[in-house]
Short mmCIF file of C-alpha atoms in Angstrom, two decimals:
data_model
loop_
_atom_site.label_atom_id
_atom_site.label_comp_id
_atom_site.label_asym_id
_atom_site.label_seq_id
_atom_site.Cartn_x
_atom_site.Cartn_y
_atom_site.Cartn_z
CA MET A 1 -104.93 132.16 -195.40
CA THR A 2 -106.36 131.64 -198.90
CA THR A 3 -104.15 130.81 -201.86
CA ASN A 4 -104.62 129.71 -205.45
CA HIS A 5 -102.27 126.78 -205.04
CA PRO A 6 -103.51 123.25 -205.80
CA PHE A 7 -103.71 122.18 -202.17
CA THR A 8 -106.58 121.31 -199.86
CA THR A 9 -106.94 120.35 -196.22
CA GLN A 10 -107.41 116.77 -195.12
CA LYS A 11 -108.66 115.33 -191.83
CA SER A 12 -105.88 113.32 -190.25
CA ALA A 13 -107.98 111.07 -188.01
CA PRO A 14 -109.67 108.74 -190.60
CA SER A 15 -106.40 107.51 -192.06
CA THR A 16 -104.97 106.62 -188.65
CA GLU A 17 -108.03 105.24 -186.84
CA ALA A 18 -107.57 101.67 -188.08
CA LEU A 19 -103.89 101.58 -187.10
CA THR A 20 -104.67 103.16 -183.72
CA THR A 21 -107.36 100.58 -182.97
CA GLN A 22 -105.05 97.75 -183.98
CA PHE A 23 -102.28 99.15 -181.79
CA GLU A 24 -104.52 99.57 -178.73
CA GLN A 25 -105.61 95.95 -179.02
CA ARG A 26 -101.98 94.86 -178.61
CA PHE A 27 -100.89 97.52 -176.11
CA GLU A 28 -101.35 97.15 -172.36
CA PRO A 29 -100.70 100.47 -170.55
CA PRO A 30 -98.22 100.24 -167.65
CA PRO A 31 -99.46 100.81 -164.09
CA GLY A 32 -100.49 104.40 -163.50
CA PHE A 33 -101.16 105.08 -167.19
CA THR A 34 -104.14 104.84 -169.52
CA THR A 35 -104.84 105.78 -173.13
CA THR A 36 -106.81 108.71 -174.51
CA THR A 37 -107.79 109.96 -177.96
CA ALA A 38 -105.96 113.01 -179.29
CA PRO A 39 -108.03 115.60 -181.18
CA ALA A 40 -108.15 115.28 -184.95
CA THR A 41 -106.66 118.09 -187.03
CA GLU A 42 -106.82 119.35 -190.60
CA VAL A 43 -103.57 119.41 -192.57
CA LEU A 44 -102.52 120.79 -195.93
CA VAL A 45 -102.28 118.20 -198.75
CA PRO A 46 -102.15 118.52 -202.58
CA ASP A 47 -105.29 118.24 -204.65
CA ALA A 48 -103.71 115.15 -206.19
CA PHE A 49 -103.56 113.51 -202.76
CA SER A 50 -106.74 111.51 -203.40
CA ARG A 51 -105.17 109.92 -206.49
CA TRP A 52 -102.02 108.72 -204.70
CA ASP A 53 -101.62 105.11 -203.67
CA PRO A 54 -102.54 104.32 -200.02
CA GLY A 55 -98.94 103.80 -198.94
CA GLN A 56 -97.85 107.19 -200.25
CA GLN A 57 -100.89 108.81 -198.64
CA ARG A 58 -100.08 107.35 -195.21
CA GLY A 59 -96.44 108.43 -195.32
CA TYR A 60 -97.25 111.94 -196.53
CA LEU A 61 -100.10 112.38 -194.06
CA ALA A 62 -97.95 111.13 -191.16
CA GLN A 63 -95.39 113.88 -191.78
CA ARG A 64 -98.08 116.56 -192.11
CA VAL A 65 -99.68 115.39 -188.85
CA ILE A 66 -96.30 115.58 -187.09
CA ASN A 67 -95.84 119.15 -188.32
CA ALA A 68 -99.38 120.12 -187.29
CA ALA A 69 -98.80 118.65 -183.83
CA GLU A 70 -95.62 120.72 -183.55
CA GLY A 71 -97.73 123.72 -184.53
CA GLY A 72 -99.99 122.82 -181.65
CA THR A 73 -97.05 123.13 -179.25
CA VAL A 74 -96.41 126.66 -180.54
CA VAL A 75 -100.06 127.59 -180.00
CA TYR A 76 -99.88 126.09 -176.49
CA ALA A 77 -96.72 128.09 -175.71
CA TYR A 78 -98.44 131.31 -176.75
CA ALA A 79 -101.45 130.44 -174.59
CA CYS A 80 -99.04 130.16 -171.64
CA VAL A 81 -97.70 133.63 -172.46
CA ARG A 82 -101.25 135.02 -172.50
CA ARG A 83 -102.12 133.44 -169.15
CA ALA A 84 -98.89 134.64 -167.56
CA THR A 85 -99.49 138.17 -168.87
CA GLU A 86 -103.10 138.32 -167.68
CA HIS A 87 -102.63 136.82 -164.21
CA ASP A 88 -99.19 138.04 -163.12
CA GLU A 89 -98.18 141.67 -163.38
CA GLN A 90 -95.04 141.28 -161.28
CA ARG A 91 -92.96 138.68 -163.08
CA ASP A 92 -91.69 138.37 -166.62
CA PRO A 93 -94.46 136.61 -168.62
CA LEU A 94 -92.03 135.05 -171.07
CA ASP A 95 -89.95 133.54 -168.26
CA THR A 96 -93.08 132.35 -166.49
CA ALA A 97 -94.49 130.85 -169.69
CA ALA A 98 -91.17 129.09 -170.39
CA THR A 99 -91.30 127.32 -167.03
CA MET A 100 -94.91 126.26 -167.68
CA VAL A 101 -93.93 124.90 -171.10
CA GLY A 102 -90.80 123.20 -169.76
CA ALA A 103 -92.67 121.50 -166.92
CA SER A 104 -95.53 120.23 -169.10
CA MET A 105 -93.44 119.16 -172.10
CA ALA A 106 -90.21 118.13 -170.29
CA LEU A 107 -88.16 120.60 -172.33
CA SER A 108 -84.84 122.05 -171.30
CA ARG A 109 -84.76 125.66 -170.17
CA ARG A 110 -83.25 126.79 -173.48
CA GLY A 111 -85.68 124.68 -175.53
CA ALA A 112 -88.71 125.96 -173.63
CA PHE A 113 -87.79 129.63 -174.02
CA ARG A 114 -86.96 129.10 -177.69
CA LEU A 115 -90.45 127.68 -178.23
CA VAL A 116 -92.02 130.62 -176.36
CA ALA A 117 -90.00 133.17 -178.37
CA THR A 118 -90.99 131.48 -181.64
CA ALA A 119 -94.65 131.46 -180.60
CA VAL A 120 -94.62 135.19 -179.84
CA GLU A 121 -92.78 136.00 -183.09
CA LEU A 122 -95.02 133.95 -185.39
CA ILE A 123 -98.43 134.54 -183.85
CA GLU A 124 -98.01 138.25 -183.17
CA ARG A 125 -95.92 139.26 -186.20
CA LEU A 126 -96.15 136.53 -188.86
CA PRO A 127 -99.74 135.21 -188.82
CA ARG A 128 -99.67 133.92 -192.41
CA THR A 129 -96.55 131.89 -191.74
CA ALA A 130 -98.07 130.63 -188.49
CA ALA A 131 -101.01 129.28 -190.50
CA LEU A 132 -98.61 127.16 -192.58
CA LEU A 133 -97.29 125.70 -189.33
CA THR A 134 -100.65 124.88 -187.74
CA THR A 135 -101.86 123.20 -190.96
CA GLY A 136 -98.83 120.93 -191.08
CA TRP A 137 -97.00 122.36 -194.08
CA ILE A 138 -93.87 123.34 -192.13
CA GLY A 139 -92.56 121.97 -188.83
CA VAL A 140 -91.28 123.58 -185.66
CA HIS A 141 -87.64 123.58 -186.81
CA ALA A 142 -88.61 125.69 -189.82
CA ALA A 143 -90.67 127.91 -187.49
CA HIS A 144 -87.63 128.45 -185.25
CA ALA A 145 -85.51 129.41 -188.26
CA ILE A 146 -88.13 131.88 -189.53
CA ALA A 147 -88.57 133.47 -186.10
CA GLU A 148 -84.82 133.88 -185.60
CA GLU A 149 -84.11 135.28 -189.06
CA THR A 150 -86.92 137.85 -188.88
CA ALA A 151 -86.55 138.89 -185.22
CA LEU A 152 -84.79 142.19 -186.00
CA VAL A 153 -87.00 143.32 -188.88
CA GLU A 154 -88.91 146.56 -188.26
CA ASP A 155 -92.55 146.01 -187.28
CA THR A 156 -93.86 148.18 -190.14
CA LEU A 157 -92.08 145.97 -192.68
CA ILE A 158 -93.20 142.65 -191.24
CA PRO A 159 -96.53 142.32 -193.15
CA GLU A 160 -94.76 142.53 -196.49
CA LEU A 161 -92.08 140.09 -195.33
CA ASP A 162 -94.76 137.71 -194.03
CA ARG A 163 -96.39 137.76 -197.48
CA ARG A 164 -93.07 137.08 -199.23
CA ILE A 165 -92.20 134.21 -196.91
CA CYS A 166 -95.58 132.59 -197.45
CA GLU A 167 -95.25 132.89 -201.20
CA GLY A 168 -91.76 131.43 -201.03
CA LEU A 169 -92.94 128.54 -198.86
CA ALA A 170 -96.31 127.92 -200.48
CA PRO A 171 -96.88 124.51 -202.08
CA THR A 172 -96.98 124.36 -205.86
CA ARG A 173 -97.62 121.67 -208.46
CA ARG A 174 -93.90 120.94 -208.57
CA ARG A 175 -93.22 121.31 -204.87
CA THR A 176 -95.34 119.00 -202.76
CA HIS A 177 -92.92 119.13 -199.79
CA PRO A 178 -91.63 122.16 -197.87
CA PRO A 179 -87.98 123.26 -198.34
CA ARG A 180 -85.32 121.92 -196.00
CA ILE A 181 -83.66 124.15 -193.40
CA GLY A 182 -80.60 125.03 -195.53
CA PRO A 183 -82.54 126.31 -198.57
CA LEU A 184 -85.10 127.86 -196.22
CA ARG A 185 -82.48 130.00 -194.48
CA LYS A 186 -81.10 131.13 -197.84
CA MET A 187 -84.59 132.14 -198.94
CA LEU A 188 -85.18 133.98 -195.66
CA SER A 189 -81.88 135.88 -195.93
CA LYS A 190 -82.82 136.97 -199.44
CA HIS A 191 -86.28 138.25 -198.46
CA VAL A 192 -85.09 139.94 -195.24
CA ALA A 193 -82.33 141.75 -197.15
CA ALA A 194 -84.83 142.85 -199.80
CA CYS A 195 -87.43 144.11 -197.30
CA ASP A 196 -85.16 145.49 -194.59
CA PRO A 197 -81.40 145.82 -195.31
CA VAL A 198 -80.87 147.36 -191.86
CA GLY A 199 -82.53 144.38 -190.19
CA ALA A 200 -80.41 141.95 -192.23
CA ASP A 201 -77.23 143.73 -191.16
CA ALA A 202 -78.37 143.81 -187.53
CA ARG A 203 -79.11 140.07 -187.67
CA ALA A 204 -75.56 139.42 -188.95
CA GLN A 205 -74.21 141.29 -185.93
CA GLN A 206 -76.55 139.44 -183.57
CA THR A 207 -75.34 136.05 -184.79
CA ARG A 208 -71.86 136.90 -183.47
CA ARG A 209 -73.34 136.44 -180.00
CA ASP A 210 -74.16 132.85 -180.87
CA GLN A 211 -70.47 131.90 -180.82
CA ASN A 212 -69.96 129.06 -178.41
CA VAL A 213 -68.13 125.81 -177.74
CA ARG A 214 -70.11 122.80 -176.54
CA MET A 215 -69.15 119.32 -175.42
CA THR A 216 -71.61 116.49 -176.11
CA PRO A 217 -71.03 112.95 -174.76
CA ILE A 218 -71.28 110.17 -177.34
CA SER A 219 -70.76 106.41 -177.15
CA GLY A 220 -67.50 104.58 -176.60
CA ASP A 221 -66.07 106.99 -173.99
CA LEU A 222 -65.87 109.68 -176.67
CA ALA A 223 -67.23 113.21 -176.74
CA ARG A 224 -67.97 115.64 -179.52
CA ILE A 225 -66.79 119.24 -179.18
CA THR A 226 -68.63 121.62 -181.49
CA ALA A 227 -67.60 125.23 -181.96
CA THR A 228 -69.67 128.01 -183.50
CA LEU A 229 -67.17 130.65 -184.62
CA THR A 230 -66.80 133.41 -187.12
CA ALA A 231 -65.62 132.17 -190.50
CA VAL A 232 -62.24 133.89 -190.08
CA ASP A 233 -61.59 132.34 -186.64
CA ALA A 234 -62.66 128.90 -187.82
CA ILE A 235 -60.28 129.02 -190.80
CA GLU A 236 -57.43 130.13 -188.54
CA ILE A 237 -57.92 127.28 -186.06
CA ALA A 238 -58.32 124.68 -188.82
CA ASP A 239 -55.10 125.86 -190.50
CA ARG A 240 -53.17 125.72 -187.20
CA ILE A 241 -54.35 122.15 -186.60
CA GLU A 242 -53.37 121.11 -190.13
CA ALA A 243 -49.92 122.66 -189.60
CA LEU A 244 -49.50 120.54 -186.45
CA VAL A 245 -50.64 117.42 -188.29
CA ARG A 246 -47.87 117.94 -190.86
CA THR A 247 -45.24 117.70 -188.10
CA VAL A 248 -45.77 113.96 -187.45
CA PRO A 249 -43.41 111.41 -188.99
CA ALA A 250 -44.56 109.47 -192.03
CA ASP A 251 -44.72 106.17 -190.13
CA ASP A 252 -47.31 107.40 -187.60
CA SER A 253 -50.15 104.84 -187.60
CA ARG A 254 -52.93 107.20 -186.53
CA THR A 255 -55.69 108.15 -188.94
CA SER A 256 -56.04 111.70 -190.23
CA GLY A 257 -59.02 112.20 -187.90
CA GLN A 258 -57.01 111.04 -184.88
CA LEU A 259 -54.17 113.37 -185.83
CA ARG A 260 -56.49 116.37 -186.05
CA ALA A 261 -57.98 115.49 -182.65
CA ALA A 262 -54.44 115.32 -181.25
CA GLY A 263 -53.74 118.69 -182.87
CA LEU A 264 -56.69 120.27 -181.04
CA LEU A 265 -55.41 118.80 -177.75
CA ALA A 266 -51.95 120.21 -178.49
CA LEU A 267 -53.42 123.67 -179.04
CA SER A 268 -55.23 123.49 -175.68
CA ARG A 269 -51.95 122.62 -173.95
CA GLY A 270 -49.88 125.22 -175.78
CA TRP A 271 -47.65 122.64 -177.46
CA THR A 272 -46.02 123.12 -180.85
CA CYS A 273 -46.07 119.42 -181.69
CA LEU A 274 -48.62 116.62 -181.55
CA PRO A 275 -48.87 114.47 -178.41
CA GLU A 276 -48.16 110.76 -178.52
CA PRO A 277 -51.14 108.36 -178.82
CA ASP A 278 -51.23 108.07 -175.01
CA GLY A 279 -51.39 111.87 -174.66
CA SER A 280 -47.82 112.44 -173.50
CA HIS A 281 -45.41 114.98 -174.97
CA PRO A 282 -43.00 113.30 -177.43
CA THR A 283 -39.88 114.96 -176.00
CA ASP A 284 -40.70 116.34 -172.54
CA PRO A 285 -42.16 113.88 -169.96
CA ALA A 286 -43.06 116.72 -167.57
CA ALA A 287 -44.87 118.81 -170.19
CA GLN A 288 -48.28 117.22 -169.68
CA GLU A 289 -48.15 117.73 -165.94
CA ALA A 290 -47.26 121.40 -166.39
CA ALA A 291 -49.92 122.03 -169.05
CA ARG A 292 -52.92 120.23 -167.60
CA ARG A 293 -53.88 122.22 -164.53
CA VAL A 294 -57.38 120.76 -164.70
CA ILE A 295 -59.19 118.75 -162.00
CA ILE A 296 -61.55 116.08 -163.31
CA HIS A 297 -64.10 114.92 -160.73
CA SER A 298 -65.47 111.40 -161.03
CA TYR A 299 -67.91 109.27 -159.04
CA ASP A 300 -67.83 105.58 -158.19
CA ASP A 301 -71.20 104.37 -156.91
CA GLY A 302 -69.72 101.07 -155.68
CA ASP A 303 -71.88 98.92 -157.97
CA PRO A 304 -69.92 95.69 -158.62
CA ASP A 305 -71.74 95.19 -161.94
CA PHE A 306 -70.35 98.47 -163.30
CA ARG A 307 -66.56 98.70 -163.23
CA GLY A 308 -66.44 102.20 -164.73
CA LEU A 309 -66.74 105.72 -163.37
CA PHE A 310 -69.02 108.70 -163.87
CA LEU A 311 -67.13 111.81 -164.99
CA THR A 312 -68.58 115.19 -164.00
CA GLY A 313 -69.53 117.07 -167.15
CA TYR A 314 -69.55 113.92 -169.27
CA GLY A 315 -71.29 110.89 -167.82
CA PRO A 316 -70.42 107.19 -167.39
CA VAL A 317 -67.22 105.80 -168.86
CA THR A 318 -66.28 102.14 -169.16
CA GLY A 319 -63.73 100.23 -167.15
CA TYR A 320 -61.15 100.70 -169.93
CA THR A 321 -61.12 104.47 -169.42
CA ALA A 322 -61.62 104.14 -165.66
CA ASP A 323 -58.43 102.08 -165.36
CA GLU A 324 -56.51 104.88 -167.10
CA LEU A 325 -57.88 107.44 -164.65
CA GLN A 326 -57.38 105.30 -161.54
CA ARG A 327 -53.61 105.57 -161.88
CA MET A 328 -53.74 109.31 -161.15
CA ALA A 329 -56.96 109.53 -159.12
CA ARG A 330 -57.35 110.42 -155.44
CA ARG A 331 -60.27 108.73 -153.70
CA ARG A 332 -62.57 110.42 -151.21
CA LEU A 333 -65.10 108.59 -149.04
CA ASP A 334 -67.85 110.38 -147.11
CA ALA A 335 -70.46 108.85 -144.79
CA LEU A 336 -74.02 109.63 -145.87
CA ASP A 337 -75.25 109.66 -142.28
CA THR A 338 -72.86 112.52 -141.52
CA LEU A 339 -73.94 114.53 -144.59
CA ALA A 340 -77.61 114.12 -143.63
CA ASP A 341 -77.27 114.73 -139.88
CA PRO A 342 -79.56 117.68 -138.93
CA ASP A 343 -77.80 118.02 -135.56
CA SER A 344 -74.31 118.47 -136.99
CA GLU A 345 -72.49 121.77 -136.87
CA GLY A 346 -72.54 122.06 -140.68
CA ALA A 347 -76.35 121.76 -140.73
CA ARG A 348 -76.59 125.17 -139.03
CA ARG A 349 -74.31 126.88 -141.56
CA TYR A 350 -75.75 128.37 -144.75
CA SER A 351 -72.95 127.33 -147.11
CA PRO A 352 -72.59 123.57 -147.63
CA SER A 353 -69.25 121.86 -147.17
CA GLU A 354 -67.24 120.64 -150.15
CA ALA A 355 -68.17 117.02 -149.38
CA LEU A 356 -71.88 117.86 -149.14
CA SER A 357 -71.76 119.84 -152.41
CA HIS A 358 -70.09 116.97 -154.28
CA PHE A 359 -72.63 114.46 -152.97
CA CYS A 360 -75.72 116.55 -153.79
CA ARG A 361 -74.49 117.31 -157.30
CA GLY A 362 -73.55 113.68 -157.85
CA ARG A 363 -76.97 112.57 -156.64
CA ASP A 364 -79.10 114.98 -158.72
CA GLY A 365 -77.04 115.06 -161.93
CA THR A 366 -78.89 118.08 -163.34
CA CYS A 367 -81.18 120.87 -162.18
CA VAL A 368 -84.13 119.07 -160.59
CA PHE A 369 -86.83 121.21 -162.26
CA PRO A 370 -88.78 118.97 -164.68
CA GLY A 371 -87.12 118.89 -168.09
CA CYS A 372 -84.19 121.16 -167.20
CA GLN A 373 -80.87 119.76 -168.39
CA THR A 374 -78.49 122.24 -166.73
CA PRO A 375 -75.62 120.12 -165.33
CA ALA A 376 -75.57 119.95 -161.55
CA ASP A 377 -72.07 121.41 -161.35
CA LYS A 378 -73.49 124.63 -162.88
CA THR A 379 -76.44 124.93 -160.47
CA ASP A 380 -77.11 126.45 -157.04
CA LEU A 381 -77.64 124.24 -154.00
CA ASP A 382 -81.08 125.35 -152.86
CA HIS A 383 -82.52 124.94 -149.37
CA ILE A 384 -85.91 123.35 -150.09
CA ILE A 385 -87.22 124.99 -146.92
CA PRO A 386 -85.60 128.46 -146.87
CA PHE A 387 -82.65 128.81 -144.51
CA ASP A 388 -83.38 131.01 -141.51
CA HIS A 389 -80.33 133.26 -141.06
CA ASP A 390 -81.61 134.69 -137.76
CA GLU A 391 -82.38 131.32 -136.17
CA PRO A 392 -80.79 128.53 -138.26
CA GLY A 393 -82.49 125.84 -136.19
CA ARG A 394 -85.96 126.90 -137.35
CA GLY A 395 -85.40 126.92 -141.11
CA GLY A 396 -84.17 124.45 -143.64
CA HIS A 397 -81.00 122.61 -142.68
CA THR A 398 -77.84 122.46 -144.74
CA THR A 399 -77.88 118.68 -145.17
CA SER A 400 -78.22 116.25 -148.05
CA ASP A 401 -81.88 115.71 -147.12
CA ASP A 402 -82.68 119.43 -147.35
CA LEU A 403 -80.72 120.55 -150.43
CA GLY A 404 -81.58 120.28 -154.12
CA CYS A 405 -79.76 121.41 -157.27
CA LEU A 406 -81.51 124.27 -159.11
CA CYS A 407 -80.23 126.36 -162.00
CA ARG A 408 -80.29 130.09 -161.39
CA THR A 409 -83.51 130.63 -163.41
CA HIS A 410 -85.58 127.97 -161.66
CA HIS A 411 -84.05 128.88 -158.30
CA ARG A 412 -85.29 132.44 -158.76
CA LEU A 413 -88.78 131.34 -159.81
CA LYS A 414 -89.00 129.02 -156.80
CA THR A 415 -87.90 131.86 -154.52
CA GLU A 416 -90.56 134.14 -156.02
CA GLY A 417 -93.28 131.63 -155.21
CA LEU A 418 -94.08 130.62 -158.78
CA TRP A 419 -93.21 126.99 -158.09
CA ALA A 420 -92.65 124.92 -154.96
CA TYR A 421 -91.19 121.46 -154.48
CA TYR A 422 -90.25 118.84 -151.94
CA ARG A 423 -88.39 115.53 -151.87
CA ASN A 424 -90.61 112.57 -151.04
CA THR A 425 -89.52 109.59 -148.96
CA GLU A 426 -88.29 107.78 -152.09
CA GLY A 427 -85.99 110.65 -153.04
CA VAL A 428 -88.14 111.85 -155.97
CA TYR A 429 -88.66 115.59 -156.32
CA VAL A 430 -92.34 116.61 -156.49
CA TRP A 431 -93.13 120.00 -158.03
CA ILE A 432 -96.39 121.87 -157.41
CA HIS A 433 -97.73 125.30 -158.30
CA GLY A 434 -96.60 127.99 -155.88
CA PRO A 435 -98.88 130.71 -154.46
CA ASN A 436 -97.91 133.13 -157.26
CA HIS A 437 -98.37 130.74 -160.19
CA PRO A 438 -100.65 132.39 -162.82
CA ASP A 439 -102.50 129.12 -163.50
CA ARG A 440 -102.47 127.69 -159.98
CA ASP A 441 -103.99 124.24 -159.53
CA PRO A 442 -103.54 122.57 -156.11
CA GLY A 443 -103.77 119.15 -157.77
CA THR A 444 -100.69 119.61 -159.94
CA ARG A 445 -97.93 117.11 -159.19
CA ILE A 446 -94.94 116.85 -161.55
CA MET A 447 -92.22 114.34 -160.69
CA SER A 448 -88.51 114.82 -161.27
CA VAL A 449 -86.21 111.86 -160.61
CA PRO A 450 -82.52 112.41 -159.70
CA ASN A 451 -80.32 111.10 -162.50
CA GLY A 452 -76.79 111.51 -161.21
CA PRO A 453 -74.30 108.70 -160.59
CA LEU A 454 -75.30 108.62 -156.90
CA ALA A 455 -79.05 108.64 -157.57
CA GLN A 456 -79.44 105.30 -155.81
CA PHE A 457 -78.74 107.17 -152.55
CA ALA A 458 -81.43 109.81 -153.21
CA ALA A 459 -83.87 108.61 -150.52
CA PRO A 460 -83.60 110.91 -147.46
CA ARG A 461 -81.90 109.46 -144.41
CA HIS A 462 -84.44 111.25 -142.22
CA PRO A 463 -87.92 110.78 -143.81
CA GLU A 464 -89.51 113.28 -141.43
CA ARG A 465 -87.72 116.01 -143.38
CA SER A 466 -89.82 115.05 -146.42
CA CYS A 467 -93.01 115.60 -144.44
CA LEU A 468 -91.85 119.04 -143.32
CA GLN A 469 -90.90 119.97 -146.88
CA GLN A 470 -94.27 118.86 -148.23
CA GLU A 471 -96.14 120.83 -145.58
CA SER A 472 -94.10 123.95 -146.33
CA ALA A 473 -94.50 123.58 -150.10
CA GLU A 474 -98.27 123.08 -149.96
CA ALA A 475 -98.62 126.01 -147.56
CA GLY A 476 -96.64 128.26 -149.92
CA ARG A 477 -93.79 128.81 -147.46
CA THR A 478 -90.85 127.59 -149.60
CA GLY A 479 -90.42 130.93 -151.40
CA ASP A 480 -89.64 134.43 -150.23
CA GLY A 481 -92.53 136.05 -152.10
CA ILE A 482 -92.25 138.63 -154.87
CA ALA A 483 -88.86 140.21 -155.36
CA GLY A 484 -89.15 143.97 -155.09
CA ALA A 485 -86.87 146.69 -156.36
CA GLY A 486 -84.00 145.99 -158.68
CA ARG A 487 -85.83 143.57 -160.98
CA ARG A 488 -84.63 143.44 -164.56
CA PRO A 489 -86.99 144.57 -167.34
CA HIS A 490 -89.16 141.90 -168.92
CA ARG A 491 -87.66 139.86 -171.73
CA ARG A 492 -90.09 141.41 -174.19
CA GLN A 493 -88.75 144.84 -173.21
CA ARG A 494 -85.15 143.63 -173.33
CA ARG A 495 -85.68 142.13 -176.78
CA HIS A 496 -87.20 145.40 -178.00
CA THR A 497 -84.28 147.38 -176.55
CA GLU A 498 -81.76 145.01 -178.14
CA ARG A 499 -83.58 145.28 -181.48
CA ARG A 500 -83.37 149.09 -181.39
CA TYR A 501 -79.71 149.02 -180.37
CA LEU A 502 -78.64 146.58 -183.11
CA ARG A 503 -80.66 148.41 -185.76
CA ALA A 504 -79.10 151.75 -184.75
CA GLN A 505 -75.63 150.26 -185.11
CA ALA A 506 -76.54 148.73 -188.48
CA GLU A 507 -77.89 152.06 -189.75
CA GLN A 508 -74.66 153.75 -188.72
CA ARG A 509 -72.56 151.12 -190.53
CA LEU A 510 -74.66 151.36 -193.69
CA ARG A 511 -74.57 155.16 -193.74
CA PRO A 512 -71.92 156.39 -196.24
CA THR A 513 -68.91 157.83 -194.38
CA GLY A 514 -66.49 158.55 -197.22
CA GLY A 515 -63.60 156.92 -195.39
CA SER A 516 -62.37 153.46 -194.53
CA ALA A 517 -63.57 151.95 -191.31
CA GLU A 518 -61.10 151.15 -188.58
CA GLN A 519 -60.16 147.55 -188.23
CA PRO A 520 -61.71 145.93 -185.12
CA PRO A 521 -59.32 145.12 -182.25
CA GLY A 522 -57.64 141.76 -182.64
CA GLN A 523 -57.92 141.75 -186.45
CA GLN A 524 -54.88 143.90 -187.27
CA GLY A 525 -52.52 140.94 -187.46
CA ARG A 526 -54.57 138.97 -190.00
CA SER A 527 -54.13 139.07 -193.71
CA ALA A 528 -56.99 138.97 -196.19
CA ALA A 529 -54.91 136.95 -198.61
#
């Protein structure tokens, strides 16, 4: 892309060579690792760059190199899409590419597909904007925002929008740094609305599907709950919490933040008053027992150096919190030899027992595909060697040695022969390319280490099972081949169908009707005042 702006490109390697050499002289690679030289790249810098002091040059160039490297990940993701499209006509190329990206970059399933979707959007529809990414002017977070905000714009209007975005992003004499995400999204909304009002309205409807509530563990036995809601719903919940906060006596010693947290807990329990600091109801001792019909599973790995517990869905908590839970906990002890016994009655059944399920999920922690962060309690228990329903003794056994936790997406791709895996004698999962992988390389070995609270018990009790799993994986016998009829359309087709559907609804809403629209269900009781 050529512009008249006072910017030029600058080689990144010369300014970092001296520091790299100095670092390598001090750095001794750990066993199994070595060092290599990454390719140099050209990045966008102002014409005045040569007149800056060396310290300012290094800092500025470092950020541009980071952005250019992130642009390289987008180019790599698109290359995976191309390879999957060219070499595999049966499976969804975007899904296949996302697993290739996730395995090589250790990204979560959501992160890998987001990168693939951004790559397709920028390289196929917004080439000018993609050039600003690969030359280091914007980073991957800005690229994600641009791809998401423009996803529902009509193809015929994209070239004009691409030009406007580039002009809005382009460096000037006054602006030697790209805009931050907040101002960027405002600029994108303005240009999308100007170029394609229907697409802007459809995007507003699409964002409603992004509503969600997430729990993120943080330090000190605390967790952060974040909610993405409509503005109206968020105001309603905040006002209800504030109304509960106003019910506490004036001498309550809790901070305003603690009171609001207690108000959210009261809402979840259906109480009309705030709980006491210990979580109990201020007037009804039996209220908490009646309200909290929730089972919290925890693990104790028996390590004397760690007095705490591991809570399913959260992670490790300290002894302080563990002591609070121990008063109402029920312990369960299971012998590992029993769970791993291939001659037991349960080993010939397809469905694992409750004890076996809890152990396998506690051992793996998450989906065992490289980079996937899906919690183990939301995964399938997969037979590494497929279970033989006709003759259970010939197939994979239902034991702790033969089961692994896989999310539904990676379970399906393993079943279709795209990937194969086995557990080695140390309990580490080894992933290799399956017979249907579009870029198959027999030498590929990607390790995935169990990270659950019981990971120290990951080594198989019967090592010969590892040998059988490895033989089956390398022979391509751990999948059931290509799934036939009933497959869903490819993501690219689904995204196109969704785009047409949302745009049709937006066109209908924007078309003058001459009358007032009906109020959506659930909104009738709310006042606009």
